[in-house]
């Protein structure tokens, strides 16, 4: 069952500057979710409050991730590391999104590692 995919205004404005091949992967992710939901995604998809305990900003990151219901998805940019198997592929870049009831809102796109949460200006639009 598909879910609705929205874009935060900040990331939506920035997409015009993305390379076409990166936009294609983002649109494929959007179309997959709208058709199948979270089933059978190739990349790792996880709640962003699963922060390593040794992270010096652990409590702050966990609090923000929980407050905004943040998740992140390994989008396959520039490519996937497939060593951990389908559904757990990782990549240098991730999409950050707010997970709601029957929808997500994509709010940011960052390199990983290190794991950084979106700034509040990306979350509050």
Short mmCIF file of the C-alpha atoms (twelve columns), coordinates in Angstrom:
data_MODEL
# 
_entry.id   MODEL 
# 
loop_
_atom_site.group_PDB 
_atom_site.id 
_atom_site.type_symbol 
_atom_site.label_atom_id 
_atom_site.label_alt_id 
_atom_site.label_comp_id 
_atom_site.label_asym_id 
_atom_site.label_seq_id 
_atom_site.Cartn_x 
_atom_site.Cartn_y 
_atom_site.Cartn_z 
_atom_site.pdbx_PDB_model_num 
ATOM 1   C CA . UNK A 1   0.000  0.000  0.000   1 
ATOM 2   C CA . UNK A 2   1.420  3.349  -1.043  1 
ATOM 3   C CA . UNK A 3   1.920  6.445  1.044   1 
ATOM 4   C CA . UNK A 4   1.908  10.145 0.244   1 
ATOM 5   C CA . UNK A 5   5.300  11.813 -0.288  1 
ATOM 6   C CA . UNK A 6   5.721  15.530 0.388   1 
ATOM 7   C CA . UNK A 7   8.761  17.792 0.237   1 
ATOM 8   C CA . UNK A 8   9.737  20.477 2.715   1 
ATOM 9   C CA . UNK A 9   10.002 23.900 1.095   1 
ATOM 10  C CA . UNK A 10  13.738 24.269 1.784   1 
ATOM 11  C CA . UNK A 11  14.725 20.966 0.109   1 
ATOM 12  C CA . UNK A 12  12.162 21.537 -2.670  1 
ATOM 13  C CA . UNK A 13  13.895 24.818 -3.561  1 
ATOM 14  C CA . UNK A 14  17.316 23.155 -3.543  1 
ATOM 15  C CA . UNK A 15  16.376 20.248 -5.815  1 
ATOM 16  C CA . UNK A 16  16.713 22.471 -8.892  1 
ATOM 17  C CA . UNK A 17  20.476 22.472 -8.294  1 
ATOM 18  C CA . UNK A 18  20.860 18.693 -7.957  1 
ATOM 19  C CA . UNK A 19  22.464 16.664 -10.745 1 
ATOM 20  C CA . UNK A 20  19.914 14.909 -12.933 1 
ATOM 21  C CA . UNK A 21  21.152 11.428 -11.943 1 
ATOM 22  C CA . UNK A 22  20.610 12.267 -8.246  1 
ATOM 23  C CA . UNK A 23  17.138 13.653 -8.933  1 
ATOM 24  C CA . UNK A 24  16.294 10.425 -10.736 1 
ATOM 25  C CA . UNK A 25  17.108 8.378  -7.621  1 
ATOM 26  C CA . UNK A 26  15.054 10.704 -5.427  1 
ATOM 27  C CA . UNK A 27  12.064 10.484 -7.812  1 
ATOM 28  C CA . UNK A 28  12.400 6.689  -7.955  1 
ATOM 29  C CA . UNK A 29  12.291 6.590  -4.137  1 
ATOM 30  C CA . UNK A 30  9.200  8.843  -4.175  1 
ATOM 31  C CA . UNK A 31  7.447  6.709  -6.792  1 
ATOM 32  C CA . UNK A 32  8.314  3.494  -4.941  1 
ATOM 33  C CA . UNK A 33  6.784  4.827  -1.719  1 
ATOM 34  C CA . UNK A 34  3.674  6.093  -3.485  1 
ATOM 35  C CA . UNK A 35  3.162  2.667  -5.063  1 
ATOM 36  C CA . UNK A 36  4.453  0.116  -2.543  1 
ATOM 37  C CA . UNK A 37  5.048  2.003  0.685   1 
ATOM 38  C CA . UNK A 38  8.124  0.937  2.614   1 
ATOM 39  C CA . UNK A 39  8.089  -2.659 1.349   1 
ATOM 40  C CA . UNK A 40  11.037 -3.897 -0.697  1 
ATOM 41  C CA . UNK A 41  13.219 -0.780 -0.514  1 
ATOM 42  C CA . UNK A 42  16.792 -1.500 -1.606  1 
ATOM 43  C CA . UNK A 43  18.486 0.909  0.799   1 
ATOM 44  C CA . UNK A 44  18.718 0.985  4.560   1 
ATOM 45  C CA . UNK A 45  15.759 2.825  6.069   1 
ATOM 46  C CA . UNK A 46  15.773 3.528  9.781   1 
ATOM 47  C CA . UNK A 47  14.613 5.846  12.527  1 
ATOM 48  C CA . UNK A 48  17.081 8.644  13.127  1 
ATOM 49  C CA . UNK A 49  16.911 8.272  16.906  1 
ATOM 50  C CA . UNK A 50  19.070 5.137  16.644  1 
ATOM 51  C CA . UNK A 51  22.210 7.157  17.347  1 
ATOM 52  C CA . UNK A 52  25.376 5.397  18.548  1 
ATOM 53  C CA . UNK A 53  25.670 5.800  22.320  1 
ATOM 54  C CA . UNK A 54  29.230 7.116  21.995  1 
ATOM 55  C CA . UNK A 55  28.107 10.094 19.874  1 
ATOM 56  C CA . UNK A 56  28.977 13.236 21.869  1 
ATOM 57  C CA . UNK A 57  25.612 14.767 20.887  1 
ATOM 58  C CA . UNK A 58  23.621 11.579 21.506  1 
ATOM 59  C CA . UNK A 59  20.924 13.026 23.770  1 
ATOM 60  C CA . UNK A 60  20.350 16.107 21.602  1 
ATOM 61  C CA . UNK A 61  20.145 14.063 18.387  1 
ATOM 62  C CA . UNK A 62  17.765 11.536 19.935  1 
ATOM 63  C CA . UNK A 63  15.512 14.291 21.303  1 
ATOM 64  C CA . UNK A 64  15.310 16.125 17.960  1 
ATOM 65  C CA . UNK A 65  14.771 12.912 15.985  1 
ATOM 66  C CA . UNK A 66  11.929 11.886 18.284  1 
ATOM 67  C CA . UNK A 67  10.374 15.361 18.383  1 
ATOM 68  C CA . UNK A 68  10.164 15.519 14.584  1 
ATOM 69  C CA . UNK A 69  9.659  11.766 13.942  1 
ATOM 70  C CA . UNK A 70  12.785 11.742 11.780  1 
ATOM 71  C CA . UNK A 71  13.918 8.798  9.705   1 
ATOM 72  C CA . UNK A 72  16.581 8.518  7.045   1 
ATOM 73  C CA . UNK A 73  17.005 6.453  3.902   1 
ATOM 74  C CA . UNK A 74  20.221 5.485  2.120   1 
ATOM 75  C CA . UNK A 75  19.322 6.710  -1.355  1 
ATOM 76  C CA . UNK A 76  22.152 5.119  -3.361  1 
ATOM 77  C CA . UNK A 77  24.081 8.273  -4.186  1 
ATOM 78  C CA . UNK A 78  26.631 8.063  -5.621  1 
ATOM 79  C CA . UNK A 79  26.074 4.283  -5.509  1 
ATOM 80  C CA . UNK A 80  25.207 1.485  -3.103  1 
ATOM 81  C CA . UNK A 81  27.449 -0.663 -0.959  1 
ATOM 82  C CA . UNK A 82  25.562 -3.939 -1.392  1 
ATOM 83  C CA . UNK A 83  27.677 -6.013 0.997   1 
ATOM 84  C CA . UNK A 84  24.926 -6.260 3.646   1 
ATOM 85  C CA . UNK A 85  22.223 -7.476 1.278   1 
ATOM 86  C CA . UNK A 86  19.095 -6.094 -0.331  1 
ATOM 87  C CA . UNK A 87  17.094 -3.875 1.998   1 
ATOM 88  C CA . UNK A 88  20.229 -2.955 3.896   1 
ATOM 89  C CA . UNK A 89  22.273 -1.299 1.145   1 
ATOM 90  C CA . UNK A 90  24.137 1.778  2.341   1 
ATOM 91  C CA . UNK A 91  25.360 4.868  0.542   1 
ATOM 92  C CA . UNK A 92  27.316 8.020  1.184   1 
ATOM 93  C CA . UNK A 93  24.194 10.190 0.937   1 
ATOM 94  C CA . UNK A 94  20.915 9.880  2.783   1 
ATOM 95  C CA . UNK A 95  17.487 11.480 2.577   1 
ATOM 96  C CA . UNK A 96  16.068 12.732 5.863   1 
ATOM 97  C CA . UNK A 97  12.318 12.650 6.238   1 
ATOM 98  C CA . UNK A 98  9.557  13.190 8.750   1 
ATOM 99  C CA . UNK A 99  7.431  10.065 9.039   1 
ATOM 100 C CA . UNK A 100 3.757  10.712 9.638   1 
ATOM 101 C CA . UNK A 101 0.620  8.624  9.563   1 
ATOM 102 C CA . UNK A 102 0.238  7.655  5.895   1 
ATOM 103 C CA . UNK A 103 2.804  10.138 4.599   1 
ATOM 104 C CA . UNK A 104 6.408  11.245 4.702   1 
ATOM 105 C CA . UNK A 105 7.895  14.692 4.187   1 
ATOM 106 C CA . UNK A 106 11.402 14.732 2.733   1 
ATOM 107 C CA . UNK A 107 13.278 17.545 4.454   1 
ATOM 108 C CA . UNK A 108 17.014 17.201 3.764   1 
ATOM 109 C CA . UNK A 109 19.794 15.392 1.917   1 
ATOM 110 C CA . UNK A 110 23.215 14.973 3.558   1 
ATOM 111 C CA . UNK A 111 26.420 12.968 3.427   1 
ATOM 112 C CA . UNK A 112 26.810 10.188 5.984   1 
ATOM 113 C CA . UNK A 113 29.100 9.611  7.867   1 
ATOM 114 C CA . UNK A 114 29.207 11.546 9.998   1 
ATOM 115 C CA . UNK A 115 25.521 11.322 10.838  1 
ATOM 116 C CA . UNK A 116 24.007 14.800 11.059  1 
ATOM 117 C CA . UNK A 117 20.374 15.689 11.543  1 
ATOM 118 C CA . UNK A 118 18.728 18.383 9.438   1 
ATOM 119 C CA . UNK A 119 18.942 21.861 10.926  1 
ATOM 120 C CA . UNK A 120 15.730 23.290 12.353  1 
ATOM 121 C CA . UNK A 121 15.293 25.613 9.368   1 
ATOM 122 C CA . UNK A 122 14.750 22.482 7.234   1 
ATOM 123 C CA . UNK A 123 12.320 21.002 9.740   1 
ATOM 124 C CA . UNK A 124 10.075 23.988 10.335  1 
ATOM 125 C CA . UNK A 125 8.592  24.807 6.955   1 
# 
